[in-house]
Short mmCIF file of C-alpha atoms in Angstrom, two decimals:
data_model
loop_
_atom_site.label_atom_id
_atom_site.label_comp_id
_atom_site.label_asym_id
_atom_site.label_seq_id
_atom_site.Cartn_x
_atom_site.Cartn_y
_atom_site.Cartn_z
CA MET A 16 37.03 228.61 171.17
CA SER A 17 34.80 226.07 173.21
CA ALA A 18 30.79 226.12 172.77
CA SER A 19 29.43 228.28 175.35
CA ILE A 20 30.49 232.27 175.81
CA THR A 21 32.42 233.78 178.36
CA PHE A 22 31.29 236.55 180.81
CA ASP A 23 32.86 239.31 179.83
CA LEU A 24 31.75 238.77 176.42
CA PHE A 25 28.17 238.11 176.86
CA ALA A 26 28.39 240.97 179.54
CA GLY A 27 30.08 243.75 176.82
CA GLN A 28 26.80 241.85 174.55
CA MET A 29 23.66 242.80 176.96
CA ASN A 30 25.58 246.01 178.03
CA GLN A 31 24.06 247.19 173.92
CA LEU A 32 20.84 246.46 174.77
CA TYR A 33 20.39 247.60 178.32
CA PRO A 34 22.64 249.37 180.73
CA CYS A 35 24.08 247.11 183.20
CA GLN A 36 27.26 247.29 185.73
CA LYS A 37 29.42 244.78 187.48
CA LEU A 38 29.31 243.16 190.61
CA PRO A 39 32.51 243.17 192.94
CA GLY A 40 33.75 239.60 192.14
CA PHE A 41 32.87 239.35 188.54
CA THR A 42 34.50 236.29 187.01
CA ASP A 43 36.02 237.74 183.56
CA SER A 44 36.51 234.23 182.16
CA PHE A 45 33.61 232.90 183.84
CA GLN A 46 31.59 229.85 180.87
CA ILE A 47 28.09 230.33 180.31
CA THR A 48 26.87 227.75 178.18
CA GLU A 49 22.65 227.82 179.33
CA PHE A 50 20.41 229.99 181.19
CA CYS A 51 18.17 229.59 183.66
CA LEU A 52 15.13 230.29 186.45
CA PRO A 53 15.20 230.45 190.17
CA ASP A 54 12.96 227.36 190.16
CA SER A 55 14.26 225.42 187.77
CA VAL A 56 18.16 225.28 189.60
CA PRO A 57 18.75 221.45 190.63
CA ASP A 58 18.54 221.40 194.75
CA SER A 59 20.93 218.31 194.91
CA CYS A 60 24.34 219.54 193.41
CA PRO A 61 25.36 223.94 192.22
CA VAL A 62 25.34 223.90 188.72
CA GLN A 63 28.49 224.89 186.55
CA ALA A 64 28.45 227.57 183.28
CA SER A 65 24.84 228.08 184.19
CA LEU A 66 23.56 231.93 184.44
CA ILE A 67 20.84 231.76 186.95
CA LEU A 68 18.49 235.35 186.31
CA VAL A 69 17.39 236.45 189.41
CA THR A 70 15.77 239.59 191.03
CA GLU A 71 17.69 241.40 193.95
CA GLU A 72 16.16 239.42 196.02
CA GLU A 73 15.89 236.46 194.68
CA TYR A 74 19.81 236.62 194.24
CA ARG A 75 20.39 237.78 198.20
CA LYS A 76 18.79 234.47 199.03
CA LEU A 77 21.33 232.69 196.53
CA HIS A 78 24.29 233.85 195.55
CA ARG A 79 25.79 231.63 198.21
CA LYS A 80 23.79 228.35 197.40
CA TYR A 81 25.16 228.29 193.91
CA PRO A 82 29.22 229.68 194.40
CA HIS A 83 30.07 228.10 190.41
CA SER A 84 27.50 230.09 188.94
CA GLY A 85 26.57 233.27 187.36
CA PHE A 86 24.14 235.46 187.94
CA LEU A 87 21.76 237.68 185.94
CA ILE A 88 19.96 240.28 188.46
CA TYR A 89 17.43 242.01 187.06
CA THR A 90 14.17 244.21 188.06
CA PRO A 91 10.98 243.64 187.72
CA ALA A 92 9.29 246.29 185.64
CA PRO A 93 7.16 247.92 187.12
CA ALA A 94 3.70 249.77 186.33
CA SER A 95 3.93 252.59 183.59
CA ASP A 96 4.29 254.82 186.29
CA THR A 97 8.42 256.67 185.96
CA THR A 98 8.00 257.23 189.37
CA ALA A 99 7.81 253.82 190.75
CA SER A 100 10.16 252.74 188.03
CA ARG A 101 13.17 255.47 189.14
CA LYS A 102 12.69 254.12 192.61
CA VAL A 103 13.27 250.42 191.68
CA ILE A 104 16.04 251.66 189.58
CA SER A 105 17.59 253.39 192.55
CA SER A 106 16.48 250.77 195.64
CA VAL A 107 18.59 248.34 193.37
CA LEU A 108 21.24 250.33 193.38
CA GLN A 109 21.39 251.16 196.71
CA SER A 110 25.05 252.38 198.49
CA PRO A 111 26.15 252.66 201.77
CA GLU A 112 24.35 255.84 202.68
CA ASN A 113 20.73 254.50 201.34
CA GLY A 114 20.96 250.83 202.11
CA ASP A 115 22.50 247.67 202.23
CA PRO A 116 25.20 247.49 199.02
CA LEU A 117 24.45 244.14 196.96
CA PRO A 118 26.29 241.23 197.96
CA ALA A 119 29.87 240.53 196.78
CA GLY A 120 30.10 237.71 193.39
CA ASN A 121 29.80 236.35 190.26
CA ALA A 122 27.42 238.06 189.05
CA LEU A 123 25.65 241.68 186.19
CA LEU A 124 22.91 244.00 187.05
CA VAL A 125 20.65 245.14 184.27
CA ARG A 126 20.19 249.20 185.14
CA GLN A 127 16.88 248.75 183.47
CA PRO A 128 13.41 247.26 184.96
CA LEU A 129 12.25 244.55 182.50
CA SER A 130 10.27 241.16 182.72
CA ALA A 131 11.90 238.00 183.63
CA GLY A 132 10.37 237.04 179.56
CA SER A 133 12.25 240.12 178.07
CA LEU A 134 15.58 239.38 180.02
CA LEU A 135 15.65 235.49 178.78
CA HIS A 136 14.78 235.98 175.16
CA SER A 137 17.39 239.27 175.23
CA ALA A 138 20.01 236.85 177.14
CA PHE A 139 19.08 233.25 174.69
CA THR A 140 19.50 236.13 171.66
CA VAL A 141 22.67 236.98 173.04
CA LEU A 142 24.13 233.46 172.59
CA HIS A 143 22.72 232.60 169.83
CA GLN A 144 25.00 235.71 167.69
CA TYR A 145 27.55 234.34 169.33
CA HIS A 146 27.11 230.41 168.95
CA SER A 147 26.40 231.91 164.45
CA TRP A 148 29.20 234.56 164.57
CA LYS A 149 31.36 231.42 165.66
CA GLU A 150 30.45 228.97 163.39
CA GLN A 151 31.31 231.60 160.46
CA LEU A 152 34.52 232.46 161.87
CA LEU A 153 35.63 228.60 162.78
CA THR A 154 35.07 228.35 158.20
CA LEU A 155 36.81 230.94 157.45
CA ALA A 156 40.22 229.58 160.39
CA ALA A 157 39.97 226.43 158.22
CA ASN A 158 39.17 226.94 155.02
CA GLY A 159 42.83 229.20 155.30
CA ASP A 160 40.73 232.72 154.59
CA SER A 161 42.99 236.12 154.65
CA ALA A 162 42.96 238.12 157.58
CA ILE A 163 41.91 240.16 156.16
CA THR A 164 38.63 238.90 155.65
CA MET A 165 38.93 237.00 159.90
CA LEU A 166 39.47 240.43 161.57
CA THR A 167 36.48 241.87 159.29
CA SER A 168 34.06 239.70 161.16
CA ALA A 169 35.31 239.64 163.88
CA SER A 170 35.48 243.82 164.00
CA GLU A 171 31.47 243.09 163.40
CA TYR A 172 30.79 241.56 166.08
CA LEU A 173 33.31 242.47 168.56
CA ASP A 174 32.07 245.75 167.79
CA VAL A 175 36.20 247.14 167.54
CA ARG A 176 38.59 248.52 165.17
CA PHE A 177 41.43 246.40 163.72
CA PHE A 178 44.31 248.23 161.53
CA ILE A 179 46.66 246.15 159.81
CA SER A 180 50.08 247.67 158.27
CA SER A 181 53.18 245.87 156.91
CA THR A 182 57.06 246.72 156.38
CA THR A 183 56.24 246.35 152.59
CA GLY A 184 54.01 249.33 152.48
CA ASP A 185 50.48 247.50 152.43
CA GLU A 186 48.22 249.07 154.32
CA HIS A 187 44.35 247.82 155.36
CA CYS A 188 41.69 249.40 158.14
CA PHE A 189 38.29 248.91 158.07
CA ASP A 190 35.11 249.76 159.67
CA THR A 191 31.67 248.60 159.60
CA SER A 192 29.93 250.94 161.88
CA LEU A 193 31.53 254.99 162.26
CA PRO A 194 32.72 257.12 159.11
CA ASP A 195 36.56 257.40 161.60
CA THR A 196 38.98 255.60 160.20
CA LEU A 197 39.38 253.76 162.99
CA GLY A 198 36.72 254.41 164.96
CA ILE A 199 36.50 254.62 168.66
CA PHE A 200 38.36 257.64 168.22
CA THR A 201 40.60 259.79 165.49
CA LEU A 202 43.77 258.66 164.46
CA THR A 203 46.20 261.43 162.78
CA LYS A 204 47.69 259.30 159.77
CA GLU A 205 50.64 260.60 161.14
CA GLU A 206 49.71 259.01 164.51
CA VAL A 207 48.40 255.38 162.60
CA GLU A 208 52.83 255.15 161.68
CA ASN A 209 53.97 255.85 164.46
CA ILE A 210 51.81 252.74 165.88
CA MET A 211 52.21 251.07 163.50
CA THR A 212 55.99 251.15 161.86
CA THR A 213 57.93 254.30 163.48
CA LYS A 214 60.77 251.20 165.43
CA ALA A 215 62.90 254.60 166.78
CA GLU A 216 60.92 255.06 169.93
CA PHE A 217 59.96 251.48 170.72
CA PRO A 218 62.19 249.39 168.65
CA ALA A 219 62.21 246.47 171.17
CA THR A 220 58.30 245.86 170.59
CA PHE A 221 58.84 244.74 167.42
CA SER A 222 59.91 241.70 168.11
CA THR A 223 57.76 240.81 170.95
CA ARG A 224 54.56 237.97 170.82
CA GLY A 225 51.10 237.72 171.94
CA VAL A 226 48.70 240.62 172.03
CA GLN A 227 50.66 243.70 173.67
CA ALA A 228 49.27 247.11 175.24
CA PHE A 229 50.56 249.99 173.01
CA PRO A 230 51.65 252.89 175.15
CA SER A 231 50.30 255.58 174.04
CA PRO A 232 49.11 258.17 175.04
CA TYR A 233 44.77 259.06 173.11
CA ASN A 234 42.10 258.41 174.11
CA GLY A 235 40.22 254.64 174.71
CA LEU A 236 42.58 251.22 174.66
CA LEU A 237 45.42 250.26 171.61
CA TYR A 238 46.77 246.61 171.36
CA TYR A 239 48.52 245.30 169.03
CA TYR A 240 50.24 242.10 167.48
CA ASN A 241 52.98 241.58 165.19
CA ILE A 242 52.75 239.76 162.78
CA MET A 243 55.99 236.94 162.49
CA LEU A 244 57.94 235.03 159.46
CA ASP A 245 60.44 233.51 160.43
CA ASN A 246 61.26 235.31 162.94
CA SER A 247 61.24 238.21 160.91
CA TYR A 248 58.91 240.83 162.15
CA LEU A 249 56.61 241.02 159.10
CA ALA A 250 52.92 243.21 160.10
CA ARG A 251 50.41 244.84 163.16
CA ILE A 252 47.99 244.45 163.31
CA LEU A 253 46.06 247.17 165.60
CA MET A 254 43.22 247.25 167.74
CA VAL A 255 41.53 250.21 169.13
CA VAL A 256 38.60 250.11 171.10
CA ALA A 257 36.77 252.22 173.89
CA ASP A 258 37.46 251.64 176.76
CA THR A 259 34.80 250.57 178.56
CA PRO A 260 33.88 247.88 181.88
CA PHE A 261 33.05 245.15 179.69
CA VAL A 262 36.86 245.89 176.84
CA SER A 263 37.91 241.76 178.11
CA GLY A 264 35.89 240.83 176.64
CA GLN A 265 37.22 242.45 173.05
CA LEU A 266 40.36 241.81 173.91
CA ARG A 267 40.25 237.68 174.83
CA MET A 268 38.95 237.68 171.60
CA PHE A 269 41.60 239.37 170.10
CA ARG A 270 43.70 236.39 171.31
CA TYR A 271 42.45 233.76 170.20
CA LEU A 272 41.80 235.57 166.52
CA ALA A 273 45.55 237.23 166.12
CA PRO A 274 47.57 233.98 165.72
CA TYR A 275 45.32 232.53 162.80
CA ALA A 276 45.30 236.10 161.13
CA GLU A 277 49.05 235.83 161.13
CA GLN A 278 48.78 232.77 159.75
CA ALA A 279 46.76 233.04 156.96
CA TYR A 280 49.27 236.59 156.54
CA GLY A 281 52.13 234.59 156.83
CA ASP A 282 51.29 231.88 154.13
CA SER A 283 50.36 235.31 151.84
CA HIS A 284 52.66 236.72 152.12
CA ARG A 285 54.79 233.41 151.33
CA ASN A 286 53.35 232.63 148.26
CA GLN A 287 53.59 236.66 146.83
CA VAL A 288 56.77 235.90 147.61
CA ILE A 289 57.03 232.33 145.86
CA LEU A 290 55.83 233.93 142.88
CA ARG A 291 57.48 237.56 142.67
CA ASN A 292 60.52 236.85 140.04
CA ASN A 293 58.17 235.88 137.57
CA SER A 294 54.79 238.51 138.80
CA GLU A 295 55.73 239.96 135.34
CA LEU A 296 55.58 236.98 132.92
CA ILE A 297 52.37 235.52 135.23
CA LEU A 298 50.07 238.88 134.89
CA LEU A 299 50.89 239.27 130.46
CA LEU A 300 49.68 236.43 130.36
CA GLU A 301 46.87 235.70 132.38
CA GLN A 302 46.15 239.32 130.02
CA ILE A 303 47.11 237.55 127.09
CA SER A 304 45.02 234.68 127.69
CA SER A 305 42.26 236.51 127.53
CA GLY A 306 42.07 238.31 124.88
CA PHE A 307 44.44 241.56 125.39
CA SER A 308 47.77 241.74 123.93
CA PRO A 309 49.98 245.02 123.41
CA ASP A 310 51.71 245.78 119.83
CA ALA A 311 53.98 243.32 118.95
CA SER A 312 56.68 246.05 119.67
CA ALA A 313 55.69 246.80 123.13
CA LEU A 314 55.10 242.75 123.49
CA ARG A 315 58.34 241.35 122.76
CA ASP A 316 60.74 243.73 124.99
CA MET A 317 58.19 242.58 127.67
CA LEU A 318 59.03 238.74 127.32
CA GLU A 319 63.03 239.72 126.65
CA PRO A 320 63.64 239.66 129.98
CA PHE A 321 62.32 236.10 131.26
CA GLY A 322 63.74 234.24 127.18
CA TRP A 323 60.21 234.09 125.46
CA ASP A 324 59.88 235.27 122.60
CA PRO A 325 56.58 236.15 120.85
CA GLU A 326 56.78 233.89 117.80
CA HIS A 327 57.69 231.45 120.01
CA THR A 328 55.79 227.66 120.23
CA TYR A 329 53.34 227.77 122.29
CA GLN A 330 50.89 225.40 124.44
CA THR A 331 48.42 225.21 126.94
CA LEU A 332 47.10 223.62 130.21
CA MET A 333 44.24 223.69 132.29
CA PHE A 334 44.79 221.47 135.39
CA ARG A 335 41.91 220.15 137.43
CA THR A 336 42.34 219.69 140.75
CA GLU A 337 40.76 216.88 143.18
CA ASN A 338 41.66 217.57 146.64
CA LEU A 339 42.78 221.73 146.70
CA ASP A 340 40.87 224.72 148.27
CA GLN A 341 39.72 226.90 145.49
CA ASN A 342 41.03 230.06 147.51
CA THR A 343 44.32 232.32 146.22
CA PRO A 344 46.80 231.06 148.41
CA SER A 345 45.92 227.50 147.98
CA GLN A 346 46.41 228.22 143.96
CA ASN A 347 49.09 230.10 144.25
CA TYR A 348 50.77 227.81 145.49
CA PHE A 349 49.90 224.97 143.56
CA CYS A 350 51.31 227.26 140.53
CA SER A 351 54.67 227.83 141.70
CA CYS A 352 54.95 223.39 142.10
CA VAL A 353 54.00 223.81 138.38
CA ASP A 354 56.46 226.45 137.74
CA SER A 355 59.25 224.67 140.03
CA ARG A 356 59.17 221.06 138.42
CA PHE A 357 58.45 222.81 134.28
CA PRO A 358 60.99 225.33 133.89
CA SER A 359 59.48 226.24 130.51
CA CYS A 360 56.42 226.40 131.95
CA CYS A 361 53.94 229.40 133.55
CA ALA A 362 51.18 228.60 135.56
CA ILE A 363 48.72 231.69 136.45
CA LEU A 364 44.92 232.04 137.32
CA LEU A 365 42.21 232.62 134.59
CA SER A 366 38.95 233.17 136.05
CA GLY A 367 39.85 231.05 139.19
CA ASN A 368 40.82 228.08 137.28
CA ILE A 369 44.47 227.09 137.20
CA TYR A 370 46.26 227.06 133.03
CA CYS A 371 49.78 227.28 132.48
CA ILE A 372 51.66 227.90 129.21
CA ARG A 373 54.66 225.77 128.36
CA ASN A 374 57.46 227.08 126.31
CA LEU A 375 58.67 224.92 123.86
CA SER A 376 60.76 227.25 121.78
CA VAL A 377 63.19 227.44 125.28
CA GLU A 378 62.66 223.51 126.03
CA SER A 379 66.35 221.52 126.37
CA GLY A 380 64.23 218.70 125.26
CA THR A 381 60.36 218.20 124.88
CA SER A 382 60.57 214.07 125.02
CA GLY A 383 60.02 213.68 128.09
CA PHE A 384 57.94 216.14 128.67
CA MET A 385 54.44 214.29 128.81
CA GLN A 386 55.77 211.36 130.70
CA GLN A 387 56.61 214.19 133.46
CA MET A 388 53.24 215.70 133.35
CA LYS A 389 51.44 212.45 133.85
CA ALA A 390 53.65 211.78 136.80
CA PHE A 391 53.11 214.92 138.04
CA SER A 392 48.77 214.63 138.29
CA ARG A 393 48.75 211.41 139.51
CA ASP A 394 50.56 213.10 142.65
CA ASN A 395 49.17 215.51 143.09
CA LEU A 396 45.71 214.24 142.13
CA CYS A 397 44.66 216.36 139.40
CA ARG A 398 43.18 215.74 135.87
CA VAL A 399 45.20 217.98 132.86
CA GLY A 400 43.93 219.45 129.55
CA PHE A 401 46.51 219.82 126.82
CA SER A 402 45.75 222.60 124.21
CA ASN A 403 46.58 221.66 120.86
CA ILE A 404 50.56 223.11 119.87
CA ARG A 405 50.90 226.65 117.61
CA ARG A 406 53.95 228.97 116.81
CA GLY A 407 53.07 232.31 118.22
CA ILE A 408 51.65 234.03 121.21
CA ASN A 409 48.16 235.16 120.38
CA ASN A 410 47.02 232.27 120.10
CA LEU A 411 47.08 231.87 123.73
CA PRO A 412 43.24 232.50 124.32
CA LEU A 413 42.76 230.05 121.71
CA LEU A 414 44.80 226.68 123.62
CA ALA A 415 43.27 228.21 127.20
CA ALA A 416 39.93 226.97 125.32
CA GLU A 417 41.12 223.86 123.69
CA ALA A 418 42.99 222.78 127.11
CA ASP A 419 39.60 223.26 128.77
CA ASP A 420 37.37 221.69 125.67
CA ALA A 421 39.69 218.80 126.53
CA ILE A 422 39.59 217.95 129.79
CA ARG A 423 35.89 218.21 129.94
CA LEU A 424 34.57 216.36 126.79
CA GLY A 425 38.14 213.49 128.12
CA SER A 426 36.21 213.38 131.18
CA ALA A 427 33.24 212.48 131.03
CA ARG A 428 34.43 210.10 127.62
CA HIS A 429 37.43 208.63 129.75
CA PRO A 430 36.86 209.50 133.09
CA HIS A 431 39.42 207.10 134.59
CA TYR A 432 42.22 209.11 132.39
CA TRP A 433 44.21 211.72 134.43
CA THR A 434 45.80 213.47 131.14
CA PHE A 435 43.86 214.44 128.11
CA ARG A 436 44.82 215.44 125.10
CA PHE A 437 42.41 218.14 122.41
CA LYS A 438 43.35 216.19 119.56
CA ASP A 439 42.35 213.00 120.92
CA TYR A 440 38.40 214.45 121.44
CA ILE A 441 38.27 216.93 118.04
CA PHE A 442 34.95 214.81 117.40
CA ASP A 443 33.49 215.15 120.60
CA SER A 444 34.47 218.94 120.53
CA PHE A 445 32.93 219.19 116.50
CA ARG A 446 30.11 217.46 117.59
CA GLU A 447 29.35 219.96 120.48
CA ALA A 448 30.01 222.78 118.24
CA VAL A 449 28.14 221.45 115.43
CA THR A 450 24.75 220.11 117.30
CA ALA A 451 24.74 223.79 119.48
CA LYS A 452 21.91 224.80 117.46
CA TYR A 453 19.75 222.26 116.04
CA PRO A 454 19.91 218.59 117.21
CA PRO A 455 21.40 215.71 115.16
CA SER A 456 17.67 214.47 113.36
CA GLU A 457 17.61 218.13 111.54
CA LEU A 458 20.83 217.72 109.99
CA GLU A 459 21.09 214.45 108.65
CA HIS A 460 20.78 213.63 104.51
CA PRO A 461 17.34 212.69 104.47
CA ALA A 462 17.92 208.52 103.55
CA LEU A 463 18.28 208.03 106.80
CA GLU A 464 15.08 208.28 108.01
CA LEU A 465 13.77 206.68 104.63
CA LEU A 466 15.51 203.31 105.38
CA ARG A 467 14.42 203.75 109.02
CA GLU A 468 10.85 203.75 108.69
CA GLN A 469 11.73 200.78 105.47
CA ASP A 470 13.17 198.44 108.27
CA LYS A 471 10.29 199.52 110.74
CA LYS A 472 8.10 198.08 107.76
CA THR A 473 9.30 195.53 106.65
CA GLY A 474 12.32 194.17 109.09
CA SER A 475 14.96 194.79 106.83
CA GLU A 476 18.19 195.73 107.93
CA LEU A 477 19.11 198.70 105.49
CA TYR A 478 19.96 201.29 107.95
CA ARG A 479 22.32 199.02 109.04
CA THR A 480 23.99 198.33 106.51
CA LEU A 481 24.53 201.60 104.95
CA LYS A 482 25.44 202.76 108.15
CA VAL A 483 28.69 199.83 107.48
CA PHE A 484 29.25 200.46 104.11
CA THR A 485 29.48 204.26 104.81
CA GLU A 486 31.99 203.59 108.54
CA GLU A 487 33.65 201.31 105.64
CA ARG A 488 35.01 204.19 103.42
CA PHE A 489 31.69 203.10 101.40
CA SER A 490 34.10 199.44 100.73
CA ALA A 491 31.15 196.85 99.27
CA SER A 492 33.91 193.97 99.78
CA ALA A 493 34.69 195.85 103.43
CA ALA A 494 31.73 196.09 104.52
CA ALA A 495 29.59 192.46 103.11
CA ARG A 496 32.52 191.18 105.48
CA GLU A 497 31.62 193.31 108.24
CA LEU A 498 28.09 192.56 107.35
CA PHE A 499 28.80 187.96 107.43
CA ILE A 500 26.90 188.56 104.11
CA HIS A 501 27.53 187.73 100.63
CA ARG A 502 28.92 190.15 99.09
CA SER A 503 25.91 189.63 95.91
CA THR A 504 23.54 189.89 99.48
CA PHE A 505 25.52 193.15 100.01
CA LEU A 506 24.82 194.91 96.50
CA HIS A 507 21.27 192.80 96.18
CA ARG A 508 20.95 195.44 99.46
CA MET A 509 22.77 198.31 98.04
CA GLU A 510 20.55 198.29 94.63
CA ARG A 511 17.31 198.05 97.38
CA ILE A 512 18.57 201.15 99.14
CA THR A 513 19.27 203.69 95.62
CA GLU A 514 15.98 202.45 94.70
CA LEU A 515 14.25 203.76 98.20
CA THR A 516 16.36 207.66 98.68
CA SER A 517 18.18 208.39 95.04
CA VAL A 518 21.34 209.01 96.97
CA ASP A 519 23.99 209.03 94.46
CA PHE A 520 27.31 207.25 95.85
CA ASP A 521 29.85 208.05 93.17
CA SER A 522 28.77 212.46 94.77
CA LYS A 523 31.42 213.71 97.20
CA LYS A 524 28.53 215.56 98.33
CA ASP A 525 26.42 213.02 99.57
CA ARG A 526 29.21 210.64 100.23
CA ALA A 527 30.56 213.48 102.77
CA SER A 528 27.09 214.06 103.98
CA LEU A 529 26.39 210.10 105.41
CA THR A 530 29.72 210.36 106.75
CA LEU A 531 28.06 213.22 109.31
CA SER A 532 24.92 211.69 109.67
CA PHE A 533 25.48 209.06 110.95
CA PHE A 534 28.99 210.56 112.65
CA LEU A 535 26.21 212.73 114.90
CA ASN A 536 23.65 209.93 115.24
CA ASP A 537 26.26 208.33 116.40
#
């Protein structure tokens, strides 16, 4: 779609503001990029893609001079004399009986008196609204949004109604302003089914491509577009629109939108087909991972067709992708790739994130799984968090939380890694949980603050001495070697520490408190 708006689409939008009329010679596909008044049109050359706002007299003079431009003809608003207003309108709509008609040309006539400023403001408003909608539409297309999302956007802007019906029985109809199911005029359910799904009367129409007019006896206009997948009919889009002089603009946009809608609808259908064989297992695992689980007997019956059992051994993986669009079709495709690469796994979507439930009990061998997953993560530019391994499918909520913490904590500590195991970050998780309510200073052994104050006063290293002694599992020899001091010097320091703090190093409670304190302050 170009940056300009076609004359017919512009005329249709203007016709919603003022009554408008085409002149003979009106060109539907004429592109408009700017508006100008007669005194701003350059004399040196004709203006391409410009719409000149003119009065009736100005149009009669200029229509031959600028054959490559379009014209928007208006009648200057007179005083508040309604009789004069009616006379002005009558003079503009001249017929052979009461005068010379306006000459043919690429022009649109506004059948309502108004000022040049008001008309110019309205024209710019129409152009601005079109450009805003166009940007929205292009964004939807680029992001691979669903066909329904795109057609809903078009319905709101173009004032048309769309209906989608597929061979699988999925039906979607949407209307933005009118109470009728299809808006412009009422169609019964039987009539809609005949148009959308019945091949008996017009079988050839279900193999045609492109936008087609529906051969119907109904009032208004019906157009349809067949969504094809691998040369097979998949679904049909129906556009219902009122029969107006400016319907060509809406039809033009339908021709533009339909291929994008077909691609989006087809991609969604492919993903559904890929996941169809294990869709029941996916739904069940999503429910269990969210905290809901049926009773043991029903759960065993539901898992049995897939060769799984509630008492099998499970692990949960979480994927964080670097280049994957965050929309369901893209995520579903990624999940299908995981399933096909790792037969013992079932990928699911949970709270907008991609998880994978691994059943170790159905794997023929587990030795190469980690290496294969590392290669998969690099190939697909995604990071993977691994939970612990637990027996029992009801542990899935816990395993999902572990996988999430593994990738979150691991990415922060080792941002250059691709894979992260929860067991490698248990202490990070513990520290985060313990200090969630209180800062480390409120949980530490009181001896630490006393030693920090003493070191400030005397320049001693009692705090570091106690820290190394604790880290070396309370071994005097190992701590002295780590501090590069003689054993007697170390013992002298420890005597001073005991005098200041009264710590009992034979007490398991004091030892545990010191270990936790230094861990939280690390």
